[in-house]
Coordinates of C-alpha atoms and ligand atoms in Angstrom, one line a residue:
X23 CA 50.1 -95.0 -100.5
X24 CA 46.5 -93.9 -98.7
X25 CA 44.1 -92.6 -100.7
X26 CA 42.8 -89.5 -99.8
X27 CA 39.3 -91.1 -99.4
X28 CA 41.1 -93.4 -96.7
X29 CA 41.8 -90.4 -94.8
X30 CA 40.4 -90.0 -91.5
X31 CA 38.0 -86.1 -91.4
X32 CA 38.4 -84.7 -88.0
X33 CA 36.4 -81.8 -86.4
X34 CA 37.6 -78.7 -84.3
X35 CA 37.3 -76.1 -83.0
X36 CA 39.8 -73.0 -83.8
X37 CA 40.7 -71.2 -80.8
X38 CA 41.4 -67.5 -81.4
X39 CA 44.6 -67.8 -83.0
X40 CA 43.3 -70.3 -85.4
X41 CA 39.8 -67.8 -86.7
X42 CA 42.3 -66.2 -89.6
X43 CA 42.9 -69.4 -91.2
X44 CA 39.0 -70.1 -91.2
X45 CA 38.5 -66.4 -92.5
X46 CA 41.0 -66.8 -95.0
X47 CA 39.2 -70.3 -96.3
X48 CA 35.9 -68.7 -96.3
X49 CA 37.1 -65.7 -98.5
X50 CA 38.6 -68.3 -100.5
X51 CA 35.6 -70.7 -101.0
X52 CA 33.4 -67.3 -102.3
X53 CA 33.0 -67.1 -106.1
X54 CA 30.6 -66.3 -108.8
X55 CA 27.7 -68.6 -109.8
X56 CA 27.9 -70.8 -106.4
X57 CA 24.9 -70.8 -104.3
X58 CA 24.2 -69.1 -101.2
X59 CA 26.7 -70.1 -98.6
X60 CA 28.6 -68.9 -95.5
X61 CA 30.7 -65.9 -96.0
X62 CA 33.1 -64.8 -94.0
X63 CA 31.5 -61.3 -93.8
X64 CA 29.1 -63.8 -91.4
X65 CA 32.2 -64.4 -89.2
X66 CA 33.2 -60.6 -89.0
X67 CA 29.4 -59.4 -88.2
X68 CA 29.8 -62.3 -85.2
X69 CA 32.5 -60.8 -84.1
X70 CA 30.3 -58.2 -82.2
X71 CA 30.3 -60.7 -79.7
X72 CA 34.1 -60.8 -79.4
X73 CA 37.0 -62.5 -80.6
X74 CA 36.5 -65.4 -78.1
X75 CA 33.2 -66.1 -78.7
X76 CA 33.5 -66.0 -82.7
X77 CA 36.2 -68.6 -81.8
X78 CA 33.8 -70.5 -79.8
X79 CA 31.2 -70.7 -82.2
X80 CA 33.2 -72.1 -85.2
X81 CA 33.7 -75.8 -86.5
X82 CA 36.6 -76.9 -88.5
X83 CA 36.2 -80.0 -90.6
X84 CA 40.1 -81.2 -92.0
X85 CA 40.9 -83.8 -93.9
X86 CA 45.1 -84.1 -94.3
X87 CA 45.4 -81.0 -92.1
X88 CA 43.3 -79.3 -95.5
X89 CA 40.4 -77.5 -94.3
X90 CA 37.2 -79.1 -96.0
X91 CA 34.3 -77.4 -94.4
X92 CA 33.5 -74.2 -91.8
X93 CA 30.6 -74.0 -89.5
X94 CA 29.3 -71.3 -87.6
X95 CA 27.0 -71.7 -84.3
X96 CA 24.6 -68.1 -85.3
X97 CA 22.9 -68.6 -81.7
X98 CA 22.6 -71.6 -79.9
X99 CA 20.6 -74.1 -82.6
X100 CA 21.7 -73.0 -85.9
X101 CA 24.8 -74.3 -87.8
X102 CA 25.6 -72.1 -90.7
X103 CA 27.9 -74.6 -92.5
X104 CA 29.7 -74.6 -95.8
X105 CA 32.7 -76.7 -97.9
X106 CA 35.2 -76.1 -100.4
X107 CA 34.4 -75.5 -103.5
X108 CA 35.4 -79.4 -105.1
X109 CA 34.1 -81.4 -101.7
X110 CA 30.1 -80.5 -102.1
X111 CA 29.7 -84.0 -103.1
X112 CA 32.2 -85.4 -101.3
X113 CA 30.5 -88.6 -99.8
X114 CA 33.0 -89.3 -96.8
X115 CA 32.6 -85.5 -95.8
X116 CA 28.7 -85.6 -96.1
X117 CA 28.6 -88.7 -93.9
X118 CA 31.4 -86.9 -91.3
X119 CA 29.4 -83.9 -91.1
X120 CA 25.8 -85.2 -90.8
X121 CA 26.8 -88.0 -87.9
X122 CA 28.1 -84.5 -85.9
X123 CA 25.3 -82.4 -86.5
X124 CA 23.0 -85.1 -85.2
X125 CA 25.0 -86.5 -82.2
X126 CA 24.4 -83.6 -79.5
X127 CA 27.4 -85.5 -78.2
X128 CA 29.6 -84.4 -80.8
X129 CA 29.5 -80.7 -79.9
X130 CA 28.3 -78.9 -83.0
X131 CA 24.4 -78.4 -82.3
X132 CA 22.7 -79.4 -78.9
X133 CA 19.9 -82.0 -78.7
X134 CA 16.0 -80.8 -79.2
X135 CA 14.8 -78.3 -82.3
X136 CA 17.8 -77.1 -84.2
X137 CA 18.7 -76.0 -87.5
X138 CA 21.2 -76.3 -90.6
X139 CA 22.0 -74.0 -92.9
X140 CA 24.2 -75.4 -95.8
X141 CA 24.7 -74.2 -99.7
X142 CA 22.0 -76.1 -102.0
X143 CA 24.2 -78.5 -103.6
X144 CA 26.0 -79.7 -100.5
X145 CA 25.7 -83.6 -100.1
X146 CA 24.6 -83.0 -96.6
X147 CA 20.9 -81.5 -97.6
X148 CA 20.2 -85.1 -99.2
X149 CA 21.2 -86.8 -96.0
X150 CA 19.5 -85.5 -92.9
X151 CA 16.3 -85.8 -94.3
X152 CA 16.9 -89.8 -94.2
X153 CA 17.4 -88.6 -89.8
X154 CA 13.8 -87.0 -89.6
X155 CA 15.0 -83.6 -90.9
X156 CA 12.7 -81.3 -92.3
X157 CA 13.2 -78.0 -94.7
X158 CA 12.0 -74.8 -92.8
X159 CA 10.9 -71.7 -93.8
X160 CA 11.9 -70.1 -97.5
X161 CA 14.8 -67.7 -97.2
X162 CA 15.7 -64.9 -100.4
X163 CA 19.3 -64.3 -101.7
X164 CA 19.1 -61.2 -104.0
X165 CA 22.4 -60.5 -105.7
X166 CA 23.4 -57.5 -107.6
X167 CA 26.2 -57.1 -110.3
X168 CA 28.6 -54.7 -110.0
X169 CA 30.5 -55.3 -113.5
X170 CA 28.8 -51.6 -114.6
X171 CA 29.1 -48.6 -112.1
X172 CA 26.9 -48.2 -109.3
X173 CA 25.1 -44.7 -109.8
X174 CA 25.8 -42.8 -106.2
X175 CA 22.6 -42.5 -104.5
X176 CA 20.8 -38.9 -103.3
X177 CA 21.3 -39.4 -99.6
X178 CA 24.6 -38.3 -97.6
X179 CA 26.5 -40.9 -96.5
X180 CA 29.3 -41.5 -94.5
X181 CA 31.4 -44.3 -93.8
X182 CA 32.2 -44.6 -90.1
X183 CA 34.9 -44.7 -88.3
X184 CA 36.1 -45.5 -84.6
X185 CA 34.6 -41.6 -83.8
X186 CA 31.1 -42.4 -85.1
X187 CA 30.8 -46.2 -84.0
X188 CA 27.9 -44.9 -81.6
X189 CA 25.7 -43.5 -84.3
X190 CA 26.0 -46.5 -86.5
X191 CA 25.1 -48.8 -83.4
X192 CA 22.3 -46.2 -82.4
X193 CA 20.7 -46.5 -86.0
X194 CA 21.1 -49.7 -85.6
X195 CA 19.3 -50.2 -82.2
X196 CA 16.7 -48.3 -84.3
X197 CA 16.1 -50.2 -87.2
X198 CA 15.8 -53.9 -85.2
X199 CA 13.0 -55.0 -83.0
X200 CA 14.6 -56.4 -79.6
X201 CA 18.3 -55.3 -80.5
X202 CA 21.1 -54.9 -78.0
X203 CA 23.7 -53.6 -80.3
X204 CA 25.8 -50.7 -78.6
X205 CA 29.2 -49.2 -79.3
X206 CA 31.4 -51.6 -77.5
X207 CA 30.0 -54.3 -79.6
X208 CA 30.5 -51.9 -82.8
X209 CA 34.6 -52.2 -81.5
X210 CA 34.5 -55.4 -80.7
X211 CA 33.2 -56.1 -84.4
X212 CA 35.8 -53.6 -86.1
X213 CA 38.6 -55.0 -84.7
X214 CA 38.1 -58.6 -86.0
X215 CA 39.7 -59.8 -88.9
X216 CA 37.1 -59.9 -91.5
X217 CA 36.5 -56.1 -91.1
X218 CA 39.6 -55.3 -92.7
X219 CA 37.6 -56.0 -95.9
X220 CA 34.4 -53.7 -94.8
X221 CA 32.8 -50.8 -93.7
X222 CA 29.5 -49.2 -91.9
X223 CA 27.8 -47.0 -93.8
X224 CA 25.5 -44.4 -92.1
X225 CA 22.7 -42.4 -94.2
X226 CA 22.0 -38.8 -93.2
X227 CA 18.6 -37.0 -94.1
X228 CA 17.8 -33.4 -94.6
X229 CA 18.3 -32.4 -91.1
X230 CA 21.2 -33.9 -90.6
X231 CA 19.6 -37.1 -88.3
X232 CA 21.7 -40.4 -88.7
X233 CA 18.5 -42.8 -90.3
X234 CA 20.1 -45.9 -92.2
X235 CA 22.7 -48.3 -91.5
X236 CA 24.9 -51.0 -92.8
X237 CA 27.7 -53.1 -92.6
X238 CA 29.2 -54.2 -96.1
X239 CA 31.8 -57.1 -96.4
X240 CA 33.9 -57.8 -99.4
X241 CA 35.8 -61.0 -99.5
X242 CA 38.6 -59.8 -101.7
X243 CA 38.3 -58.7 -105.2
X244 CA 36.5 -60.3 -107.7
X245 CA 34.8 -62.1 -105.6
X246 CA 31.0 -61.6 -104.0
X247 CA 30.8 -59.3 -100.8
X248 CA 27.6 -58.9 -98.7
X249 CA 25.4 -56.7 -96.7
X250 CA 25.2 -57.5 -93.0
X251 CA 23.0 -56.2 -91.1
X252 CA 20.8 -53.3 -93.1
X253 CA 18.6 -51.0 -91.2
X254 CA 16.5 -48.1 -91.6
X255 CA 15.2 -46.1 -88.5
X256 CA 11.7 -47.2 -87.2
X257 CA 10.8 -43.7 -87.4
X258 CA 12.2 -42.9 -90.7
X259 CA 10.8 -45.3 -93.0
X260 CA 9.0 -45.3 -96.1
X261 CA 11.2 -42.4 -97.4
X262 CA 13.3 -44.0 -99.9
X263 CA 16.2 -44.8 -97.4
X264 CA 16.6 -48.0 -97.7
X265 CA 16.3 -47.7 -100.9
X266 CA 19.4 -45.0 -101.3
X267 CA 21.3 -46.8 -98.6
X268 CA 20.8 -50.3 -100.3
X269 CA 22.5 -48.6 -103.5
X270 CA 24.9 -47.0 -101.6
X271 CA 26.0 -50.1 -100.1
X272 CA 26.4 -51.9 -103.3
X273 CA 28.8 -48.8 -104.6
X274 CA 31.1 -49.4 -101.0
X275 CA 31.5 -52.9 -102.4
X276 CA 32.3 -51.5 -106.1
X277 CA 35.1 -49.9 -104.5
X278 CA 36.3 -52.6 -102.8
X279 CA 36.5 -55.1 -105.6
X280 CA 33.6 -57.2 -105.5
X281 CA 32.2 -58.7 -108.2
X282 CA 28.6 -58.4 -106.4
X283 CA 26.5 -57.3 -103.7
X284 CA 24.8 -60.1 -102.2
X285 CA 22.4 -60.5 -99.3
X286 CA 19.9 -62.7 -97.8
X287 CA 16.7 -62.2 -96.1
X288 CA 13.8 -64.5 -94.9
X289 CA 11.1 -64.1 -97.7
X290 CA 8.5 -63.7 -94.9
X291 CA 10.3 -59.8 -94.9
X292 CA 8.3 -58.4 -97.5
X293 CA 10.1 -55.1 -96.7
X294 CA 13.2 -56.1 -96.9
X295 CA 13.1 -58.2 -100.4
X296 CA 11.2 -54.5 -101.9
X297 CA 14.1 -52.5 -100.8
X298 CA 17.0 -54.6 -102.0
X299 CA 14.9 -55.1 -105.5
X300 CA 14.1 -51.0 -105.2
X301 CA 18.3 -50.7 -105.3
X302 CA 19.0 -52.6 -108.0
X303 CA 19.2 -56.5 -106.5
X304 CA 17.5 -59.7 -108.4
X305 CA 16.0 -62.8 -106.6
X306 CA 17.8 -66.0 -106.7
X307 CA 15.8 -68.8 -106.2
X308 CA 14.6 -69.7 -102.8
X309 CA 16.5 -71.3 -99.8
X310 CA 15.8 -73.1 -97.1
X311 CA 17.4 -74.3 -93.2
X312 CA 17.3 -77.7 -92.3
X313 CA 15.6 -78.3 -89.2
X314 CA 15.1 -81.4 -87.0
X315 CA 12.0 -80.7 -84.7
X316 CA 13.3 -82.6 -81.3
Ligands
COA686 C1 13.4 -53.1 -94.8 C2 13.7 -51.6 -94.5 C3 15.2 -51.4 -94.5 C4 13.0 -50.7 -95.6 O1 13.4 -49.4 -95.3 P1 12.6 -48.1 -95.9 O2 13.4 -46.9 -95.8 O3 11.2 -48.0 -95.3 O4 12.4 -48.5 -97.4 P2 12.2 -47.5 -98.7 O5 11.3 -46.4 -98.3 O6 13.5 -47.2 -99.3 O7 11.4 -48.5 -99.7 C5 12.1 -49.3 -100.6 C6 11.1 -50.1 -101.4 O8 10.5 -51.1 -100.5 C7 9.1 -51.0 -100.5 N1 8.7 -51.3 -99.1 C8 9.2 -50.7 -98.0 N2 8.5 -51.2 -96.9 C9 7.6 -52.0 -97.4 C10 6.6 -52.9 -96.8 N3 6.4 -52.9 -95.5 N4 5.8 -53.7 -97.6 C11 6.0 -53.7 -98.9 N5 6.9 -52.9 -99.6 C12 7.7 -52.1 -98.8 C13 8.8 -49.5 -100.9 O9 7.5 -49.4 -101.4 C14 9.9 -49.3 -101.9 O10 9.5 -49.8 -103.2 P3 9.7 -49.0 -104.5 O11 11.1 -48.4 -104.6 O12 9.4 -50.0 -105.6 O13 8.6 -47.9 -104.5 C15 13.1 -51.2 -93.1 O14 11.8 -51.6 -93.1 C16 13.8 -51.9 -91.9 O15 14.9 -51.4 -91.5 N6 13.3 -53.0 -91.4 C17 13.9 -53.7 -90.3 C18 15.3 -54.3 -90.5 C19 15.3 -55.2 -91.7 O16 14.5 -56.1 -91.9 N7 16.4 -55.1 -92.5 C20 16.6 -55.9 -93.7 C21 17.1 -57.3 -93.4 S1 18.7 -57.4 -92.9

């Protein structure tokens, strides 16, 4: 009999029909206590760029036809990659996965400055630093527990439907410098698979003018859900809105089963790590990419 070690790891990519089984591993692989890794709320907020290119952008590692680790190309030089749960340390798959991610050949990152995101204890972060990798800049997760109820916030919000996809877009459009995000791109993102667990969230002020948005994902209950993207309006800020909306979202995940709201934000946003410790969120320690300079 072969030994599972014996087995030979392949790498592919899913097509569309195949994106549900890499969804459904991701919301699998989420639990308490793990550290910060891909989620497959990261999948469904990709899917703004459509079902085809979400497909395009994904890496399947299998061993035995099992899936073993996920990876998502989030732009053209960053793999966000992760593992099951019981193959972090997993020597064979460590070796698999660094020899792709270096060999531009292999069709996961291209050659020159790119970057690897992977959870803290995955075998991978003590290999590519023996290839001439470097750490990058510090990144925050901030988590927040939602075993005692989540205390509504004192801002109206809604949570948006096909009608509304325009505003949430707009606010979005609003709250990030450079952004392209429109309606069509809030469809295409609603209609992929992930964002049957989710919802946008839109904050109202006094006046009745649309001034916060997010996007929550849950990845089934009792496990961790997250907040992808959050915005407030450039002209709106410093009013307590991302505050109230940050709260907010952590309730939409409540009601969706999560055990907690997590997020994560590069700790250069000094803004953003305030607001999610304003709602309620603690600071996990520090994380950081991978990066190989050329
Ligand atoms: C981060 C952001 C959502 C904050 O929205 P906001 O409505 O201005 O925030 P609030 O008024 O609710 O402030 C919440 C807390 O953050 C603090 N804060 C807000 N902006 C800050 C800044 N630039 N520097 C330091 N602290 C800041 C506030 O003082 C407040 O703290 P307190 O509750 O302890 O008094 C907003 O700046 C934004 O949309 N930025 C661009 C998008 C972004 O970076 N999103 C988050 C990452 S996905």
């Amino acid at each position: 009999m072969v030994c599972d070690h014996d087995m030979v790891i392949s790498l592919e990519k899913p097509g569309t029909d195949g994106l549900d089984e890499a969804v459904d591993a991701l919301r699998e692989w989420q639990s308490e206590g793990v550290a910060w890794q891909l989620h497959p709320g990261d999948l469904g907020w990709f899917q703004r760029s459509g079902t085809e290119a979400t497909a395009a952008a994904v890496r399947i590692w299998r061993r035995d036809g099992r899936i073993l680790a996920i990876g998502l190309l989030d732009g053209a030089d960053l793999l966000r990659l992760t593992t099951a749960p019981d193959v972090r340390h997993d020597e064979d798959l460590a070796r698999r996965l660094t020899e792709d991610v270096i060999a531009p050949e292999r069709g996961v990152l291209p050659s020159g400055k790119v970057s690897v995101e992977a959870p803290e204890d995955a075998l991978i972060q003590d290999l590519l630093p023996g290839h001439g990798w470097r750490t990058d800049e510090p990144w925050t997760p901030l988590r927040r527990d939602l075993t005692e109820p989540v205390k509504a916030p004192d801002l109206r919000i809604e949570t948006i439907g096909p009608d509304k996809g325009h505003v949430w877009a707009g606010v979005i459009r609003a709250s990030f410098d450079g952004s392209t995000f429109t309606a069509g791109k809030w469809h295409a993102m609603t209609a992929g698979a992930p964002y049957t667990d989710a919802r946008c969230l839109v904050g109202y002020d006094g006046q009745g003018e649309a001034v916060a948005a997010v996007a929550v994902w849950s990845a089934g209950p009792g496990k961790p859900g997250v907040l992808e993207p959050m915005g407030v309006h450039r002209d709106h800020r410093g009013h307590g809105y991302g505050r109230a909306l940050t709260v907010a979202a952590a309730a939409a995940l409540q009601e969706l089963g999560s055990s907690s709201a997590g997020v994560n934000t590069p700790s250069s946003n000094v803004a953003a790590v305030a607001t999610y410790e304003s709602g309620g969120f603690q600071r996990l320690p520090e994380v950081r990419d991978l990066t190989r300079d050329a």
